[in-house]
């Protein structure tokens, strides 16, 4: 169970950003700031010996990118909530961080109210985006404009199972196929939808009402 005050770390390679966020958050009743970290390695060292409830994380760090760092944080502490605060606006980066364990994605120009809202949503187990990020991920991709790809019955079947979060091994057992065959179908689906990863694949299939 999370404490009344969230032990909060800020990870950014710009000291001015860390200081600005500290100033913004110092009067928040549910936030206890434990410090700022300029690199992924510094955060991981701290996390190895201390509990952190909330991490505000930038994507661009000097040693580890934020997408990879999400996975590392979750391996050390599954209950730690990660919210991305970044200037990166690429849909693929946004979706990859969520797939890697982040609970939300905000741009650095977001208002403090948006950050408060996202913290509250993340505490409730939801994924939250700032208004601008919602617009970015809602824009039609080149593939959307070309129309939905044609899928075989088997591809539709496998897509539905991928959307349920099942691994290639699990899907293979269910359909009496080898995991290698499932991996091939998975790669073909990503190619057909013109996306970069499974998170984008599921989102595109939902947008096109295939799932």
PDB file of C-alpha atoms in Angstrom:
ATOM      1  CA  UNK A   1       0.000   0.000   0.000  1.00  0.00           C
ATOM      2  CA  UNK A   2       1.329   3.442  -0.957  1.00  0.00           C
ATOM      3  CA  UNK A   3       1.951   5.951   1.858  1.00  0.00           C
ATOM      4  CA  UNK A   4      -0.071   9.174   2.310  1.00  0.00           C
ATOM      5  CA  UNK A   5       2.894  11.139   0.954  1.00  0.00           C
ATOM      6  CA  UNK A   6       4.418   9.726  -2.233  1.00  0.00           C
ATOM      7  CA  UNK A   7       8.194   9.429  -2.017  1.00  0.00           C
ATOM      8  CA  UNK A   8       8.986  11.147  -5.298  1.00  0.00           C
ATOM      9  CA  UNK A   9      12.161  11.254  -7.400  1.00  0.00           C
ATOM     10  CA  UNK A  10      12.809  13.487 -10.411  1.00  0.00           C
ATOM     11  CA  UNK A  11      15.160  12.177 -13.109  1.00  0.00           C
ATOM     12  CA  UNK A  12      16.389  14.684 -15.696  1.00  0.00           C
ATOM     13  CA  UNK A  13      19.801  15.652 -17.060  1.00  0.00           C
ATOM     14  CA  UNK A  14      19.038  19.373 -16.719  1.00  0.00           C
ATOM     15  CA  UNK A  15      19.488  20.757 -13.166  1.00  0.00           C
ATOM     16  CA  UNK A  16      17.198  23.694 -13.977  1.00  0.00           C
ATOM     17  CA  UNK A  17      14.334  21.287 -14.825  1.00  0.00           C
ATOM     18  CA  UNK A  18      14.814  19.387 -11.563  1.00  0.00           C
ATOM     19  CA  UNK A  19      14.879  22.604  -9.522  1.00  0.00           C
ATOM     20  CA  UNK A  20      11.809  23.928 -11.357  1.00  0.00           C
ATOM     21  CA  UNK A  21       9.849  20.737 -10.674  1.00  0.00           C
ATOM     22  CA  UNK A  22      10.917  20.749  -7.020  1.00  0.00           C
ATOM     23  CA  UNK A  23       9.600  24.313  -6.681  1.00  0.00           C
ATOM     24  CA  UNK A  24       6.326  23.337  -8.385  1.00  0.00           C
ATOM     25  CA  UNK A  25       5.802  20.263  -6.238  1.00  0.00           C
ATOM     26  CA  UNK A  26       7.115  21.334  -2.835  1.00  0.00           C
ATOM     27  CA  UNK A  27       3.687  22.484  -1.625  1.00  0.00           C
ATOM     28  CA  UNK A  28       1.769  19.450  -2.939  1.00  0.00           C
ATOM     29  CA  UNK A  29       0.185  17.715   0.063  1.00  0.00           C
ATOM     30  CA  UNK A  30       0.653  14.170  -1.258  1.00  0.00           C
ATOM     31  CA  UNK A  31       4.262  14.579  -2.476  1.00  0.00           C
ATOM     32  CA  UNK A  32       7.440  14.054  -0.473  1.00  0.00           C
ATOM     33  CA  UNK A  33      10.428  14.936  -2.671  1.00  0.00           C
ATOM     34  CA  UNK A  34      13.383  12.662  -1.986  1.00  0.00           C
ATOM     35  CA  UNK A  35      15.658  14.250  -4.579  1.00  0.00           C
ATOM     36  CA  UNK A  36      16.707  14.713  -8.166  1.00  0.00           C
ATOM     37  CA  UNK A  37      18.915  12.432 -10.250  1.00  0.00           C
ATOM     38  CA  UNK A  38      20.853  13.415 -13.361  1.00  0.00           C
ATOM     39  CA  UNK A  39      21.399   9.897 -14.726  1.00  0.00           C
ATOM     40  CA  UNK A  40      19.684   6.518 -14.883  1.00  0.00           C
ATOM     41  CA  UNK A  41      22.578   4.844 -13.038  1.00  0.00           C
ATOM     42  CA  UNK A  42      22.256   7.223 -10.064  1.00  0.00           C
ATOM     43  CA  UNK A  43      18.541   6.498  -9.796  1.00  0.00           C
ATOM     44  CA  UNK A  44      19.011   2.708 -10.041  1.00  0.00           C
ATOM     45  CA  UNK A  45      21.683   2.799  -7.312  1.00  0.00           C
ATOM     46  CA  UNK A  46      19.327   4.731  -5.026  1.00  0.00           C
ATOM     47  CA  UNK A  47      16.376   2.475  -5.910  1.00  0.00           C
ATOM     48  CA  UNK A  48      18.411  -0.603  -5.007  1.00  0.00           C
ATOM     49  CA  UNK A  49      18.495   0.477  -1.345  1.00  0.00           C
ATOM     50  CA  UNK A  50      15.478   2.791  -0.944  1.00  0.00           C
ATOM     51  CA  UNK A  51      11.762   2.741  -1.701  1.00  0.00           C
ATOM     52  CA  UNK A  52      10.414   5.236  -4.230  1.00  0.00           C
ATOM     53  CA  UNK A  53       6.664   5.532  -4.919  1.00  0.00           C
ATOM     54  CA  UNK A  54       6.695   7.940  -7.868  1.00  0.00           C
ATOM     55  CA  UNK A  55       9.331   8.763 -10.482  1.00  0.00           C
ATOM     56  CA  UNK A  56       9.053  11.712 -12.880  1.00  0.00           C
ATOM     57  CA  UNK A  57      11.320  10.608 -15.697  1.00  0.00           C
ATOM     58  CA  UNK A  58      12.796  12.262 -18.788  1.00  0.00           C
ATOM     59  CA  UNK A  59      13.494  10.200 -21.936  1.00  0.00           C
ATOM     60  CA  UNK A  60      16.863  11.817 -22.751  1.00  0.00           C
ATOM     61  CA  UNK A  61      19.488  10.954 -20.148  1.00  0.00           C
ATOM     62  CA  UNK A  62      23.290  10.832 -20.501  1.00  0.00           C
ATOM     63  CA  UNK A  63      23.623   7.088 -19.904  1.00  0.00           C
ATOM     64  CA  UNK A  64      20.355   5.147 -20.362  1.00  0.00           C
ATOM     65  CA  UNK A  65      17.355   6.223 -22.421  1.00  0.00           C
ATOM     66  CA  UNK A  66      14.107   6.602 -20.480  1.00  0.00           C
ATOM     67  CA  UNK A  67      12.356   3.837 -22.416  1.00  0.00           C
ATOM     68  CA  UNK A  68      14.906   1.227 -21.297  1.00  0.00           C
ATOM     69  CA  UNK A  69      15.082   2.722 -17.809  1.00  0.00           C
ATOM     70  CA  UNK A  70      11.327   2.112 -17.358  1.00  0.00           C
ATOM     71  CA  UNK A  71      11.912  -1.638 -17.669  1.00  0.00           C
ATOM     72  CA  UNK A  72      14.892  -1.542 -15.283  1.00  0.00           C
ATOM     73  CA  UNK A  73      12.903   0.393 -12.660  1.00  0.00           C
ATOM     74  CA  UNK A  74      10.006  -2.059 -12.865  1.00  0.00           C
ATOM     75  CA  UNK A  75      12.382  -5.018 -12.395  1.00  0.00           C
ATOM     76  CA  UNK A  76      13.700  -3.426  -9.194  1.00  0.00           C
ATOM     77  CA  UNK A  77      10.342  -2.162  -7.922  1.00  0.00           C
ATOM     78  CA  UNK A  78       7.141  -3.249  -9.653  1.00  0.00           C
ATOM     79  CA  UNK A  79       4.969  -0.953  -7.499  1.00  0.00           C
ATOM     80  CA  UNK A  80       6.863   2.254  -8.356  1.00  0.00           C
ATOM     81  CA  UNK A  81       4.760   4.555 -10.546  1.00  0.00           C
ATOM     82  CA  UNK A  82       6.626   6.096 -13.496  1.00  0.00           C
ATOM     83  CA  UNK A  83       5.376   9.215 -15.265  1.00  0.00           C
ATOM     84  CA  UNK A  84       7.326  10.436 -18.300  1.00  0.00           C
ATOM     85  CA  UNK A  85       7.985  14.172 -18.570  1.00  0.00           C
ATOM     86  CA  UNK A  86       9.610  14.782 -21.940  1.00  0.00           C
ATOM     87  CA  UNK A  87       9.888  17.017 -24.990  1.00  0.00           C
ATOM     88  CA  UNK A  88       9.781  13.991 -27.324  1.00  0.00           C
ATOM     89  CA  UNK A  89       6.574  13.937 -29.357  1.00  0.00           C
ATOM     90  CA  UNK A  90       7.070  10.791 -31.485  1.00  0.00           C
ATOM     91  CA  UNK A  91       4.129   8.419 -31.175  1.00  0.00           C
ATOM     92  CA  UNK A  92       6.447   5.360 -31.233  1.00  0.00           C
ATOM     93  CA  UNK A  93       8.431   6.657 -28.228  1.00  0.00           C
ATOM     94  CA  UNK A  94       5.236   7.415 -26.302  1.00  0.00           C
ATOM     95  CA  UNK A  95       3.811   3.935 -26.917  1.00  0.00           C
ATOM     96  CA  UNK A  96       7.111   2.172 -26.184  1.00  0.00           C
ATOM     97  CA  UNK A  97       7.447   3.815 -22.747  1.00  0.00           C
ATOM     98  CA  UNK A  98       3.920   2.707 -21.840  1.00  0.00           C
ATOM     99  CA  UNK A  99       4.680  -0.814 -23.059  1.00  0.00           C
ATOM    100  CA  UNK A 100       7.830  -0.744 -20.888  1.00  0.00           C
ATOM    101  CA  UNK A 101       5.911   0.056 -17.712  1.00  0.00           C
ATOM    102  CA  UNK A 102       5.269   3.815 -17.553  1.00  0.00           C
ATOM    103  CA  UNK A 103       1.850   4.884 -16.234  1.00  0.00           C
ATOM    104  CA  UNK A 104       1.659   8.135 -18.152  1.00  0.00           C
ATOM    105  CA  UNK A 105       3.320  10.519 -20.585  1.00  0.00           C
ATOM    106  CA  UNK A 106       3.311  14.313 -20.372  1.00  0.00           C
ATOM    107  CA  UNK A 107       5.143  16.973 -22.348  1.00  0.00           C
ATOM    108  CA  UNK A 108       7.333  19.352 -20.368  1.00  0.00           C
ATOM    109  CA  UNK A 109       5.074  22.295 -21.208  1.00  0.00           C
ATOM    110  CA  UNK A 110       2.140  20.626 -19.378  1.00  0.00           C
ATOM    111  CA  UNK A 111       0.362  22.596 -16.670  1.00  0.00           C
ATOM    112  CA  UNK A 112       0.752  21.559 -13.018  1.00  0.00           C
ATOM    113  CA  UNK A 113      -2.962  20.632 -13.005  1.00  0.00           C
ATOM    114  CA  UNK A 114      -2.315  18.073 -15.747  1.00  0.00           C
ATOM    115  CA  UNK A 115       0.524  16.589 -13.714  1.00  0.00           C
ATOM    116  CA  UNK A 116      -1.696  16.426 -10.607  1.00  0.00           C
ATOM    117  CA  UNK A 117      -4.419  14.729 -12.643  1.00  0.00           C
ATOM    118  CA  UNK A 118      -1.996  12.177 -14.105  1.00  0.00           C
ATOM    119  CA  UNK A 119      -0.567  11.353 -10.669  1.00  0.00           C
ATOM    120  CA  UNK A 120      -4.095  10.746  -9.365  1.00  0.00           C
ATOM    121  CA  UNK A 121      -4.993   8.587 -12.386  1.00  0.00           C
ATOM    122  CA  UNK A 122      -1.777   6.559 -12.064  1.00  0.00           C
ATOM    123  CA  UNK A 123      -2.487   5.961  -8.366  1.00  0.00           C
ATOM    124  CA  UNK A 124      -5.813   4.502  -9.476  1.00  0.00           C
ATOM    125  CA  UNK A 125      -4.008   2.094 -11.797  1.00  0.00           C
ATOM    126  CA  UNK A 126      -4.837   3.974 -14.998  1.00  0.00           C
ATOM    127  CA  UNK A 127      -2.671   5.161 -17.888  1.00  0.00           C
ATOM    128  CA  UNK A 128      -2.762   8.923 -18.303  1.00  0.00           C
ATOM    129  CA  UNK A 129      -1.569  11.339 -20.996  1.00  0.00           C
ATOM    130  CA  UNK A 130      -1.405  15.117 -21.076  1.00  0.00           C
ATOM    131  CA  UNK A 131      -3.780  16.841 -23.504  1.00  0.00           C
ATOM    132  CA  UNK A 132      -1.128  17.352 -26.207  1.00  0.00           C
ATOM    133  CA  UNK A 133      -0.009  13.725 -25.995  1.00  0.00           C
ATOM    134  CA  UNK A 134      -3.631  12.538 -26.421  1.00  0.00           C
ATOM    135  CA  UNK A 135      -3.747  14.610 -29.631  1.00  0.00           C
ATOM    136  CA  UNK A 136      -0.455  13.101 -30.876  1.00  0.00           C
ATOM    137  CA  UNK A 137      -1.525   9.481 -30.369  1.00  0.00           C
ATOM    138  CA  UNK A 138      -4.983  10.231 -31.767  1.00  0.00           C
ATOM    139  CA  UNK A 139      -3.707  11.593 -35.095  1.00  0.00           C
ATOM    140  CA  UNK A 140      -4.222   9.279 -38.049  1.00  0.00           C
ATOM    141  CA  UNK A 141      -1.061   7.532 -39.159  1.00  0.00           C
ATOM    142  CA  UNK A 142      -0.138   7.022 -42.806  1.00  0.00           C
ATOM    143  CA  UNK A 143      -1.508   3.516 -42.409  1.00  0.00           C
ATOM    144  CA  UNK A 144      -4.871   4.793 -41.079  1.00  0.00           C
ATOM    145  CA  UNK A 145      -5.246   6.942 -44.174  1.00  0.00           C
ATOM    146  CA  UNK A 146      -4.519   3.959 -46.420  1.00  0.00           C
ATOM    147  CA  UNK A 147      -7.322   1.976 -44.787  1.00  0.00           C
ATOM    148  CA  UNK A 148      -7.294  -1.199 -42.729  1.00  0.00           C
ATOM    149  CA  UNK A 149      -4.920  -3.961 -43.866  1.00  0.00           C
ATOM    150  CA  UNK A 150      -6.358  -7.261 -45.090  1.00  0.00           C
ATOM    151  CA  UNK A 151      -5.808 -10.017 -42.562  1.00  0.00           C
ATOM    152  CA  UNK A 152      -6.171 -13.770 -42.888  1.00  0.00           C
ATOM    153  CA  UNK A 153      -8.390 -15.643 -40.426  1.00  0.00           C
ATOM    154  CA  UNK A 154      -5.263 -16.942 -38.669  1.00  0.00           C
ATOM    155  CA  UNK A 155      -3.789 -13.424 -38.402  1.00  0.00           C
ATOM    156  CA  UNK A 156      -7.016 -12.114 -36.857  1.00  0.00           C
ATOM    157  CA  UNK A 157      -6.966 -14.998 -34.389  1.00  0.00           C
ATOM    158  CA  UNK A 158      -3.336 -14.333 -33.392  1.00  0.00           C
ATOM    159  CA  UNK A 159      -3.896 -10.559 -33.212  1.00  0.00           C
ATOM    160  CA  UNK A 160      -6.747 -11.075 -30.730  1.00  0.00           C
ATOM    161  CA  UNK A 161      -4.527 -13.273 -28.539  1.00  0.00           C
ATOM    162  CA  UNK A 162      -1.652 -10.749 -28.696  1.00  0.00           C
ATOM    163  CA  UNK A 163      -4.119  -8.065 -27.549  1.00  0.00           C
ATOM    164  CA  UNK A 164      -4.905 -10.253 -24.529  1.00  0.00           C
ATOM    165  CA  UNK A 165      -1.235  -9.955 -23.580  1.00  0.00           C
ATOM    166  CA  UNK A 166      -0.335 -13.557 -24.394  1.00  0.00           C
ATOM    167  CA  UNK A 167       3.238 -14.488 -25.319  1.00  0.00           C
ATOM    168  CA  UNK A 168       4.231 -16.351 -28.507  1.00  0.00           C
ATOM    169  CA  UNK A 169       4.773 -19.464 -26.350  1.00  0.00           C
ATOM    170  CA  UNK A 170       1.228 -19.249 -24.886  1.00  0.00           C
ATOM    171  CA  UNK A 171      -0.381 -18.539 -28.269  1.00  0.00           C
ATOM    172  CA  UNK A 172       1.556 -21.412 -29.839  1.00  0.00           C
ATOM    173  CA  UNK A 173       0.301 -23.852 -27.202  1.00  0.00           C
ATOM    174  CA  UNK A 174      -3.275 -22.642 -27.662  1.00  0.00           C
ATOM    175  CA  UNK A 175      -3.222 -22.929 -31.473  1.00  0.00           C
ATOM    176  CA  UNK A 176      -0.915 -25.983 -31.682  1.00  0.00           C
ATOM    177  CA  UNK A 177       1.725 -23.979 -33.565  1.00  0.00           C
ATOM    178  CA  UNK A 178       5.413 -23.378 -32.812  1.00  0.00           C
ATOM    179  CA  UNK A 179       6.384 -20.114 -31.051  1.00  0.00           C
ATOM    180  CA  UNK A 180       8.589 -19.392 -34.098  1.00  0.00           C
ATOM    181  CA  UNK A 181       5.499 -19.492 -36.364  1.00  0.00           C
ATOM    182  CA  UNK A 182       3.689 -17.117 -33.988  1.00  0.00           C
ATOM    183  CA  UNK A 183       6.701 -14.758 -34.009  1.00  0.00           C
ATOM    184  CA  UNK A 184       6.582 -14.736 -37.824  1.00  0.00           C
ATOM    185  CA  UNK A 185       2.862 -13.856 -37.755  1.00  0.00           C
ATOM    186  CA  UNK A 186       3.580 -11.154 -35.146  1.00  0.00           C
ATOM    187  CA  UNK A 187       6.261  -9.575 -37.401  1.00  0.00           C
ATOM    188  CA  UNK A 188       3.928  -9.782 -40.427  1.00  0.00           C
ATOM    189  CA  UNK A 189       1.126  -8.050 -38.475  1.00  0.00           C
ATOM    190  CA  UNK A 190       3.477  -5.233 -37.363  1.00  0.00           C
ATOM    191  CA  UNK A 191       4.563  -4.835 -41.009  1.00  0.00           C
ATOM    192  CA  UNK A 192       0.986  -4.906 -42.385  1.00  0.00           C
ATOM    193  CA  UNK A 193      -0.153  -2.211 -39.962  1.00  0.00           C
ATOM    194  CA  UNK A 194       2.987  -0.134 -40.588  1.00  0.00           C
ATOM    195  CA  UNK A 195       3.731   0.177 -36.863  1.00  0.00           C
ATOM    196  CA  UNK A 196       6.916  -0.221 -34.802  1.00  0.00           C
ATOM    197  CA  UNK A 197       5.871  -2.387 -31.850  1.00  0.00           C
ATOM    198  CA  UNK A 198       3.090  -4.435 -30.258  1.00  0.00           C
ATOM    199  CA  UNK A 199       1.658  -1.479 -28.298  1.00  0.00           C
ATOM    200  CA  UNK A 200       1.175   0.477 -31.554  1.00  0.00           C
ATOM    201  CA  UNK A 201      -0.187  -2.646 -33.269  1.00  0.00           C
ATOM    202  CA  UNK A 202      -2.937  -3.065 -30.667  1.00  0.00           C
ATOM    203  CA  UNK A 203      -3.764   0.644 -30.752  1.00  0.00           C
ATOM    204  CA  UNK A 204      -3.975   0.650 -34.589  1.00  0.00           C
ATOM    205  CA  UNK A 205      -6.162  -2.479 -34.615  1.00  0.00           C
ATOM    206  CA  UNK A 206      -8.505  -0.889 -32.059  1.00  0.00           C
ATOM    207  CA  UNK A 207      -8.669   2.383 -33.999  1.00  0.00           C
ATOM    208  CA  UNK A 208      -9.578   0.472 -37.163  1.00  0.00           C
ATOM    209  CA  UNK A 209     -12.118  -1.623 -35.221  1.00  0.00           C
ATOM    210  CA  UNK A 210     -10.388  -4.895 -36.103  1.00  0.00           C
ATOM    211  CA  UNK A 211     -10.228  -5.939 -32.442  1.00  0.00           C
TER     212      UNK A 211
END
